[in-house]
Short mmCIF file of C-alpha atoms in Angstrom, two decimals:
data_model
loop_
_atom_site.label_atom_id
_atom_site.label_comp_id
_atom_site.label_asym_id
_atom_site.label_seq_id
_atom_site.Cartn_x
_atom_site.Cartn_y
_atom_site.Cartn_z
CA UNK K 1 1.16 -6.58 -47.32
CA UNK K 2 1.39 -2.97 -45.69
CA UNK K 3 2.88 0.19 -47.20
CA UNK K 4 5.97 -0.10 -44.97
CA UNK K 5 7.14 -3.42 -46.58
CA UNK K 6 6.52 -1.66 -49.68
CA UNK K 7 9.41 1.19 -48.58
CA UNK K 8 11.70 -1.46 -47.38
CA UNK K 9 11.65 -3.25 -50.67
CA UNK K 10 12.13 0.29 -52.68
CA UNK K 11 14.98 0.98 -50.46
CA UNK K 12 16.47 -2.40 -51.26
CA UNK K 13 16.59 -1.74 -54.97
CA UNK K 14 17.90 1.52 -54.23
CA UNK K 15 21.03 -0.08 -52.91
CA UNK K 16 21.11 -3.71 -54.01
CA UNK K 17 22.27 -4.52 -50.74
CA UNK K 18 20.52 -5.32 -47.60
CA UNK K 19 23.03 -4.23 -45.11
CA UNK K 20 23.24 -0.79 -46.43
CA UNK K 21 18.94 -0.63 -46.59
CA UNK K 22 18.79 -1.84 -43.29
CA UNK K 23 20.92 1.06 -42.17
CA UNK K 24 18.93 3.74 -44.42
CA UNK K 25 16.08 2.62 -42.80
CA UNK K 26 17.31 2.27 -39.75
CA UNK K 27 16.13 -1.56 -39.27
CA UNK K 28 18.15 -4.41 -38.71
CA UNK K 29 19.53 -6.49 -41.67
CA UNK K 30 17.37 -9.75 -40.62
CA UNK K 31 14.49 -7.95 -40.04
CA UNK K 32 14.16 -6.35 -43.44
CA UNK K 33 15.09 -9.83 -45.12
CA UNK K 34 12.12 -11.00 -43.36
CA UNK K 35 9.87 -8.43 -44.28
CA UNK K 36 11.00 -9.29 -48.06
CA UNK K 37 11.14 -12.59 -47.77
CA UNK K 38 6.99 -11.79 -46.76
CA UNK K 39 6.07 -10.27 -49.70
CA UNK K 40 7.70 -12.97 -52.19
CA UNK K 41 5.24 -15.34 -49.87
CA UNK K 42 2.59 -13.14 -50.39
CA UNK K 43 2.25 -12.66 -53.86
CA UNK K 44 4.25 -16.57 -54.24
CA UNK K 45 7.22 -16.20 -56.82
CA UNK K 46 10.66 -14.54 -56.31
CA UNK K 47 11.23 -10.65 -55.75
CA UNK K 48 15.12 -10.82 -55.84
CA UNK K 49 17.17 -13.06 -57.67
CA UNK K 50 19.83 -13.85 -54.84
CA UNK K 51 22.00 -15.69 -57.29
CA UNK K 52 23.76 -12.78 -58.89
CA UNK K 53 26.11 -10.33 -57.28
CA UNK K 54 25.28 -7.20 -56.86
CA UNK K 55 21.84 -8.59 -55.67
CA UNK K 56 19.37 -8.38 -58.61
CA UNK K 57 15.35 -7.96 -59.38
CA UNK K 58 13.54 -10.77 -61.17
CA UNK K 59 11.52 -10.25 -63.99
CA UNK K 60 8.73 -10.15 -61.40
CA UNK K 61 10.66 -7.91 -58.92
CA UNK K 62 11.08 -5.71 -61.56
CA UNK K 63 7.78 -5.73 -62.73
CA UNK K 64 6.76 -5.07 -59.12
CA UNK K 65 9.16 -2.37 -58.21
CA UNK K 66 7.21 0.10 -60.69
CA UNK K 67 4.10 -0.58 -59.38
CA UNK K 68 4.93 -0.39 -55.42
CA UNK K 69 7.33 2.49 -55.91
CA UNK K 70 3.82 4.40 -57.69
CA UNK K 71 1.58 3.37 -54.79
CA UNK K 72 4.54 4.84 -52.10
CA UNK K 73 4.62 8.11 -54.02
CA UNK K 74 1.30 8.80 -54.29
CA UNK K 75 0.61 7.78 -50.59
CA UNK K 76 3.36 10.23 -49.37
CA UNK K 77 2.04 12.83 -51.78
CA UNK K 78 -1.44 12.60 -50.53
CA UNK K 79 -0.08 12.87 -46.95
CA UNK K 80 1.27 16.34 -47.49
CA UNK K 81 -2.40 17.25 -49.37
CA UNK K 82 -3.49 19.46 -46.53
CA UNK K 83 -0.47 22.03 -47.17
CA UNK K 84 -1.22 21.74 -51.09
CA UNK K 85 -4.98 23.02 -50.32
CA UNK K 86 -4.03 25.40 -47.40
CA UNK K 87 -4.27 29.14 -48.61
CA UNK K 88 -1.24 29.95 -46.05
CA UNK K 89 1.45 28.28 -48.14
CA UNK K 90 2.78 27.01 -45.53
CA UNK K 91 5.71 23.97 -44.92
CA UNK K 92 8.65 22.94 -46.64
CA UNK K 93 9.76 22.82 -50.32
CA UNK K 94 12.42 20.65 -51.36
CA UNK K 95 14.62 22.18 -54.02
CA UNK K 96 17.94 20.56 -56.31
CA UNK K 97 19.47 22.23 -58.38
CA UNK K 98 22.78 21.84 -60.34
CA UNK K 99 26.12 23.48 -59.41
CA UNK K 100 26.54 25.64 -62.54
CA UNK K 101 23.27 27.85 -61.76
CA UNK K 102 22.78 27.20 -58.30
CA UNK K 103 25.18 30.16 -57.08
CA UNK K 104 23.94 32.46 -59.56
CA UNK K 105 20.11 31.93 -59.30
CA UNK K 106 18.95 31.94 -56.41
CA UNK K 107 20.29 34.95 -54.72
CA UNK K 108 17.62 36.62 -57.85
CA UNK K 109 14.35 34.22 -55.91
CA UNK K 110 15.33 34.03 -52.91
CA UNK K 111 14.84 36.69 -51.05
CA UNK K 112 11.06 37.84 -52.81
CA UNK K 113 10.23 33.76 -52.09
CA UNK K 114 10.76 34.95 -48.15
CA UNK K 115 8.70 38.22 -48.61
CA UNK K 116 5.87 36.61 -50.44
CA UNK K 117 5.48 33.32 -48.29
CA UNK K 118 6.99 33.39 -45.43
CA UNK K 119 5.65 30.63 -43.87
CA UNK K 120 7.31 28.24 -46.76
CA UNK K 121 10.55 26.91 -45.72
CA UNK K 122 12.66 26.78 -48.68
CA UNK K 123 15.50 23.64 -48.34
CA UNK K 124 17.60 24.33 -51.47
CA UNK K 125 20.64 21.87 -51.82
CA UNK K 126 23.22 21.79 -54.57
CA UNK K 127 22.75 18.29 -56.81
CA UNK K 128 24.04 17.01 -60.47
CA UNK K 129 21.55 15.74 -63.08
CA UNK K 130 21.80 12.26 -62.13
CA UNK K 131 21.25 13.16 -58.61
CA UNK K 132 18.21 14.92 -58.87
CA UNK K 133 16.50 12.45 -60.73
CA UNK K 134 17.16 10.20 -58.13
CA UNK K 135 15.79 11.65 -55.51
CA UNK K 136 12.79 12.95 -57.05
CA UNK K 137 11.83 9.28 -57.79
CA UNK K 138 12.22 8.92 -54.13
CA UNK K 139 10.21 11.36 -53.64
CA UNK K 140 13.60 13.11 -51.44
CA UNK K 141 13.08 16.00 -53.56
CA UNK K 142 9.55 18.35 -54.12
CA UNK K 143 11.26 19.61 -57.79
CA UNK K 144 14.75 20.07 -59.39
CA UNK K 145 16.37 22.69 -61.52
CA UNK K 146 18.21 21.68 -64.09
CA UNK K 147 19.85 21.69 -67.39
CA UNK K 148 17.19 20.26 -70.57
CA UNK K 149 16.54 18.55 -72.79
CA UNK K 150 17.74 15.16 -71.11
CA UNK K 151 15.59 11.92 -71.04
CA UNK K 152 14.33 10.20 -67.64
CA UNK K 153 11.48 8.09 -66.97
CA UNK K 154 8.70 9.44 -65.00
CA UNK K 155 10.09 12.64 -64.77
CA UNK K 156 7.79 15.90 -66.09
CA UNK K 157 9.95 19.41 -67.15
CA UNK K 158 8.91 23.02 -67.48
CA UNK K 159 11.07 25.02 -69.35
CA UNK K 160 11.50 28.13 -67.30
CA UNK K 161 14.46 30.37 -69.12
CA UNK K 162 17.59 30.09 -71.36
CA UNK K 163 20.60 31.20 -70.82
CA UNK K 164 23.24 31.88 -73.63
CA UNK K 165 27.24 30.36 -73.55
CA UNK K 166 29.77 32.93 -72.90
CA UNK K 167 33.58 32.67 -73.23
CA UNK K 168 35.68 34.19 -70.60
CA UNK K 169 39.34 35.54 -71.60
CA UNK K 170 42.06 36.21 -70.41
CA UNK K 171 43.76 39.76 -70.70
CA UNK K 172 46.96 37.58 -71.68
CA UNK K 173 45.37 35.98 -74.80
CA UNK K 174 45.08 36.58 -78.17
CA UNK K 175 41.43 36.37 -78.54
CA UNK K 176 40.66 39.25 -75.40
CA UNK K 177 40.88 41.99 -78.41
CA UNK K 178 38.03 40.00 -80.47
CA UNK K 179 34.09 41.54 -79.65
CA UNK K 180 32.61 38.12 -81.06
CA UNK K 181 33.91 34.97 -81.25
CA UNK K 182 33.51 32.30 -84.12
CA UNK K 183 33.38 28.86 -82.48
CA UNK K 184 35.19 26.91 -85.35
CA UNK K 185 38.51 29.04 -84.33
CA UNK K 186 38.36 28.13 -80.57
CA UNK K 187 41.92 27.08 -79.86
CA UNK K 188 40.48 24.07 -77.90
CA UNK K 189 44.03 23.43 -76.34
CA UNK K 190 43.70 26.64 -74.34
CA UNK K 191 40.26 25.68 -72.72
CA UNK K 192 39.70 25.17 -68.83
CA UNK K 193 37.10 22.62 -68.40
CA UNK K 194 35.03 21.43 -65.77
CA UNK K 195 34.59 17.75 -64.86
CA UNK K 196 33.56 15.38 -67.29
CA UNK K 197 30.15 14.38 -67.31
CA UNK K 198 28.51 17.23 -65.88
CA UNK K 199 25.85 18.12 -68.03
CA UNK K 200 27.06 21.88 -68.80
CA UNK K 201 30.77 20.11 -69.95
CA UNK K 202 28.32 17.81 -72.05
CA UNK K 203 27.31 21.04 -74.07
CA UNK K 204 30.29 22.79 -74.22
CA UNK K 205 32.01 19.43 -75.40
CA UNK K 206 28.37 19.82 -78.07
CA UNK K 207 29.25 23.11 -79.07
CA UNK K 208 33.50 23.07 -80.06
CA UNK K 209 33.28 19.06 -81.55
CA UNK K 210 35.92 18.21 -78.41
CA UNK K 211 36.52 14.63 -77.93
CA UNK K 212 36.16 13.00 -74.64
CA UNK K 213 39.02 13.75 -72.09
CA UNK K 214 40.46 10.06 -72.52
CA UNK K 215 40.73 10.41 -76.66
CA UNK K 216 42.71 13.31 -76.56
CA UNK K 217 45.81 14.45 -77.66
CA UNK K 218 45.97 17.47 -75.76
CA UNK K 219 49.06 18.35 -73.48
CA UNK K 220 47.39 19.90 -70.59
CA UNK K 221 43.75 20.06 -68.95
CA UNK K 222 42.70 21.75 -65.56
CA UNK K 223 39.04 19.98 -65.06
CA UNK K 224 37.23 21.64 -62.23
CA UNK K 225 33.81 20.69 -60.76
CA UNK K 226 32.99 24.85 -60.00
CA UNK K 227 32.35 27.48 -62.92
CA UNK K 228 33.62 30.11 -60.66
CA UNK K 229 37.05 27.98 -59.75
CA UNK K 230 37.50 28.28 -63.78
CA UNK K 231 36.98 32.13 -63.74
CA UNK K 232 39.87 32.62 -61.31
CA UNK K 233 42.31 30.05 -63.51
CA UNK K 234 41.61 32.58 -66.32
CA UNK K 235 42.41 35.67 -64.84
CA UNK K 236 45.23 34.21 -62.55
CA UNK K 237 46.47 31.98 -65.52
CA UNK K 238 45.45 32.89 -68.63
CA UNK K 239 43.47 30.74 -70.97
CA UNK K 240 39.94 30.93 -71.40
CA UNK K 241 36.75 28.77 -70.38
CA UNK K 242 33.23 29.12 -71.05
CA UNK K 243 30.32 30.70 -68.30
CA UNK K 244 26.45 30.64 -68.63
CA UNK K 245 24.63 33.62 -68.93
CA UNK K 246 23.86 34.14 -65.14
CA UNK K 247 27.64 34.20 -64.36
CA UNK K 248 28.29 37.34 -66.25
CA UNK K 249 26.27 39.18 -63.22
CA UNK K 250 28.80 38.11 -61.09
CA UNK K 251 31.49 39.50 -62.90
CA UNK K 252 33.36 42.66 -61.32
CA UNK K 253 33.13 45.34 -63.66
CA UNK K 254 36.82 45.17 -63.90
CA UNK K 255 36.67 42.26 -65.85
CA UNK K 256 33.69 42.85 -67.69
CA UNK K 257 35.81 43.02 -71.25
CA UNK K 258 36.75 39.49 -70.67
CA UNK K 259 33.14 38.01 -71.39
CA UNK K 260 32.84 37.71 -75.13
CA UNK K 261 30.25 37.10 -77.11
CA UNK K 262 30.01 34.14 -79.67
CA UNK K 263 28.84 35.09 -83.40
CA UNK K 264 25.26 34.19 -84.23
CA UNK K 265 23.56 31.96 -83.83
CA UNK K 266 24.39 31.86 -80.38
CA UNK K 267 25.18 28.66 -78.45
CA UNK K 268 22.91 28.40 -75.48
CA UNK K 269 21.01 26.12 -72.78
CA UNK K 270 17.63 25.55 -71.60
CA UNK K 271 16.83 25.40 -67.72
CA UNK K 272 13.69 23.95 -66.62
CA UNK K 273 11.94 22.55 -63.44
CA UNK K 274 11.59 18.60 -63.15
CA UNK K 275 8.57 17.05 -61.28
CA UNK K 276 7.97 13.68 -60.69
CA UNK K 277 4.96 12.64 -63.19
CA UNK K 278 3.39 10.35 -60.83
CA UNK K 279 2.40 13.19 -58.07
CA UNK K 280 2.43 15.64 -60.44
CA UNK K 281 3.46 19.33 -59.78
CA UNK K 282 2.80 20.82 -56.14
CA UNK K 283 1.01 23.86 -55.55
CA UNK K 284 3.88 25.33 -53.48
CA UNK K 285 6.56 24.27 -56.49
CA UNK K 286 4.19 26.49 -59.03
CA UNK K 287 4.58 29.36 -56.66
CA UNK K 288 8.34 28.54 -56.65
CA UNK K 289 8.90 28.80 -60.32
CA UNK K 290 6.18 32.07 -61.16
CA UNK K 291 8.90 33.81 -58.99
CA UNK K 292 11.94 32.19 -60.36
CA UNK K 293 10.46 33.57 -63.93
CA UNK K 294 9.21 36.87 -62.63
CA UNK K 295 13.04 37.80 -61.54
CA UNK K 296 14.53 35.96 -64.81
CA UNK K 297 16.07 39.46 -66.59
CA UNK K 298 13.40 39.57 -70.03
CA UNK K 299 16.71 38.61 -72.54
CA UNK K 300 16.64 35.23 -70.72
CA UNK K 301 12.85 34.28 -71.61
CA UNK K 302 11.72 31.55 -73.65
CA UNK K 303 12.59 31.49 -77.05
CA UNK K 304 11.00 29.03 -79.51
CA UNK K 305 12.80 29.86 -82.93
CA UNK K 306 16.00 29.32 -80.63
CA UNK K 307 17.31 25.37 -80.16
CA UNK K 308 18.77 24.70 -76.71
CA UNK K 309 22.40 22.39 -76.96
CA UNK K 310 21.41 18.82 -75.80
CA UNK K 311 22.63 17.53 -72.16
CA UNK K 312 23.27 14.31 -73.65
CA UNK K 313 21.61 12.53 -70.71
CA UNK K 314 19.54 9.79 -70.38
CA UNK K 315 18.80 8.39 -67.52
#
């Protein structure tokens, strides 16, 4: 058995295909059969069970999945321990985060991350939940930012910072002459929503009581996968939508007086870094998130009388 039979194995249960794990890894098909077909011989009972379709684990392939996908983490992780010890900070960080705080946070890190290591090559790309968690088991990603409290195995959080729900109105509407808004008079008929699923849609769905898009009775629903696609409906449109907290920056102070407040308590969401358990949290990652919470304006800090909305995901 070597490490690299361990990888192919991981990739196949990744994709429960062979053809498409070959091509992720950049083998051929028959030659990562044969690599599979070595450890089964190995370790002498089946790893796949090649009688269902999609391809599925045995009991035993299952049971050995866990353990070789903890022995390829923790091999990569110990590859990359000269840059965790190195003083320099030096090398590359890895960074998800979700679409509905992505555009809004880090142009507040970004640029002090730069200043203070410079030698740190920041890759930030824009991922859902689901996404994130899936390629920090995969060890594709160094840390995510994301939406909590959700549920996934192996994965670690750090609450960094909430931020509270907003609703955006339209100069058009009724409600644009209310200061605070009570959330049991929400005309829920006159909401823009993004897409289904996403975890911030999860919340707001949380918040108002709104049935799932399928169960409803409604007449007409624009669903959007951007936050800022739903600000321009409003104010083109009319209607209203909701908008984390870090969206309000990006309002032009012409259309400040369409952000309204909701009547206490206050709906809101946590955000917190997620690590992979097994390799723990990287030095460079830490230095990451001190800055992230250094530039975090001080109404967004931790709050433990306040209760976050749940993500309603479990992964």
């Amino acid at each position: 058995m070597n490490v690299n039979q361990l990888k192919y194995f991981i990739e196949f249960v990744r994709t429960r295909n062979f053809s498409k794990a070959a091509e992720r890894l950049r083998i051929s098909q028959p030659a990562l059969s044969l690599q599979i077909q070595k450890l089964e011989e190995e370790f002498e009972y089946q790893l796949i069970n090649r009688t269902k379709k999609p391809l599925g684990l045995t009991p035993e392939g299952e049971l050995f999945y866990e353990k070789a996908l903890k022995i390829v983490q923790q091999i990569e992780d110990l590859s990359n321990l000269s840059l965790e010890i190195d003083e320099n900070h030096k090398g590359k960080l890895t960074v998800g985060i979700i679409p509905t705080l992505s555009p809004y946070l880090v142009p507040l890190f970004v640029d002090e991350m730069k200043k203070k290591y410079p030698m740190l090559f920041l890759d930030i790309v824009e991922l859902n939940t689901e996404e994130i968690v899936s390629q920090l088991t995969y060890n594709e990603l160094d840390i995510g930012i994301l939406s909590t409290p959700l549920k996934a195995k192996n994965i670690g959080f750090v609450p960094l910072f909430q931020e509270r729900f907003y609703l955006y109105v339209s100069e058009k509407h009724d409600m644009y002459k209310i200061e605070k808004v009570e959330l049991d008079k929400l005309p829920l008929d006159e909401l823009w929503y993004l897409r289904e699923g996403n975890c911030f849609q999860n919340q707001v769905n949380s918040i108002c009581q709104i049935p799932e898009l399928d169960n409803t009775n409604l007449s007409f629903r624009y669903v959007s996968y951007s936050i800022e696609s739903l600000r321009r409906i409003v104010e083109n449109q009319g209607g209203m939508t909701f908008i984390p907290e870090l969206a309000t920056v990006n309002v032009p102070t012409e259309n400040e007086d369409m952000i309204k407040t909701f009547e206490d308590p206050a709906p809101l969401r946590e955000i917190s870094a997620a690590y992979l358990k097994t390799t723990g949290l990287k030095k460079t990652a830490g230095l990451l998130l001190d800055v992230i919470v250094a530039n975090i304006p001080s109404r967004m800090r931790l709050n433990d009388k306040a209760k976050p909305i749940d993500t309603k995901i479990r992964l």
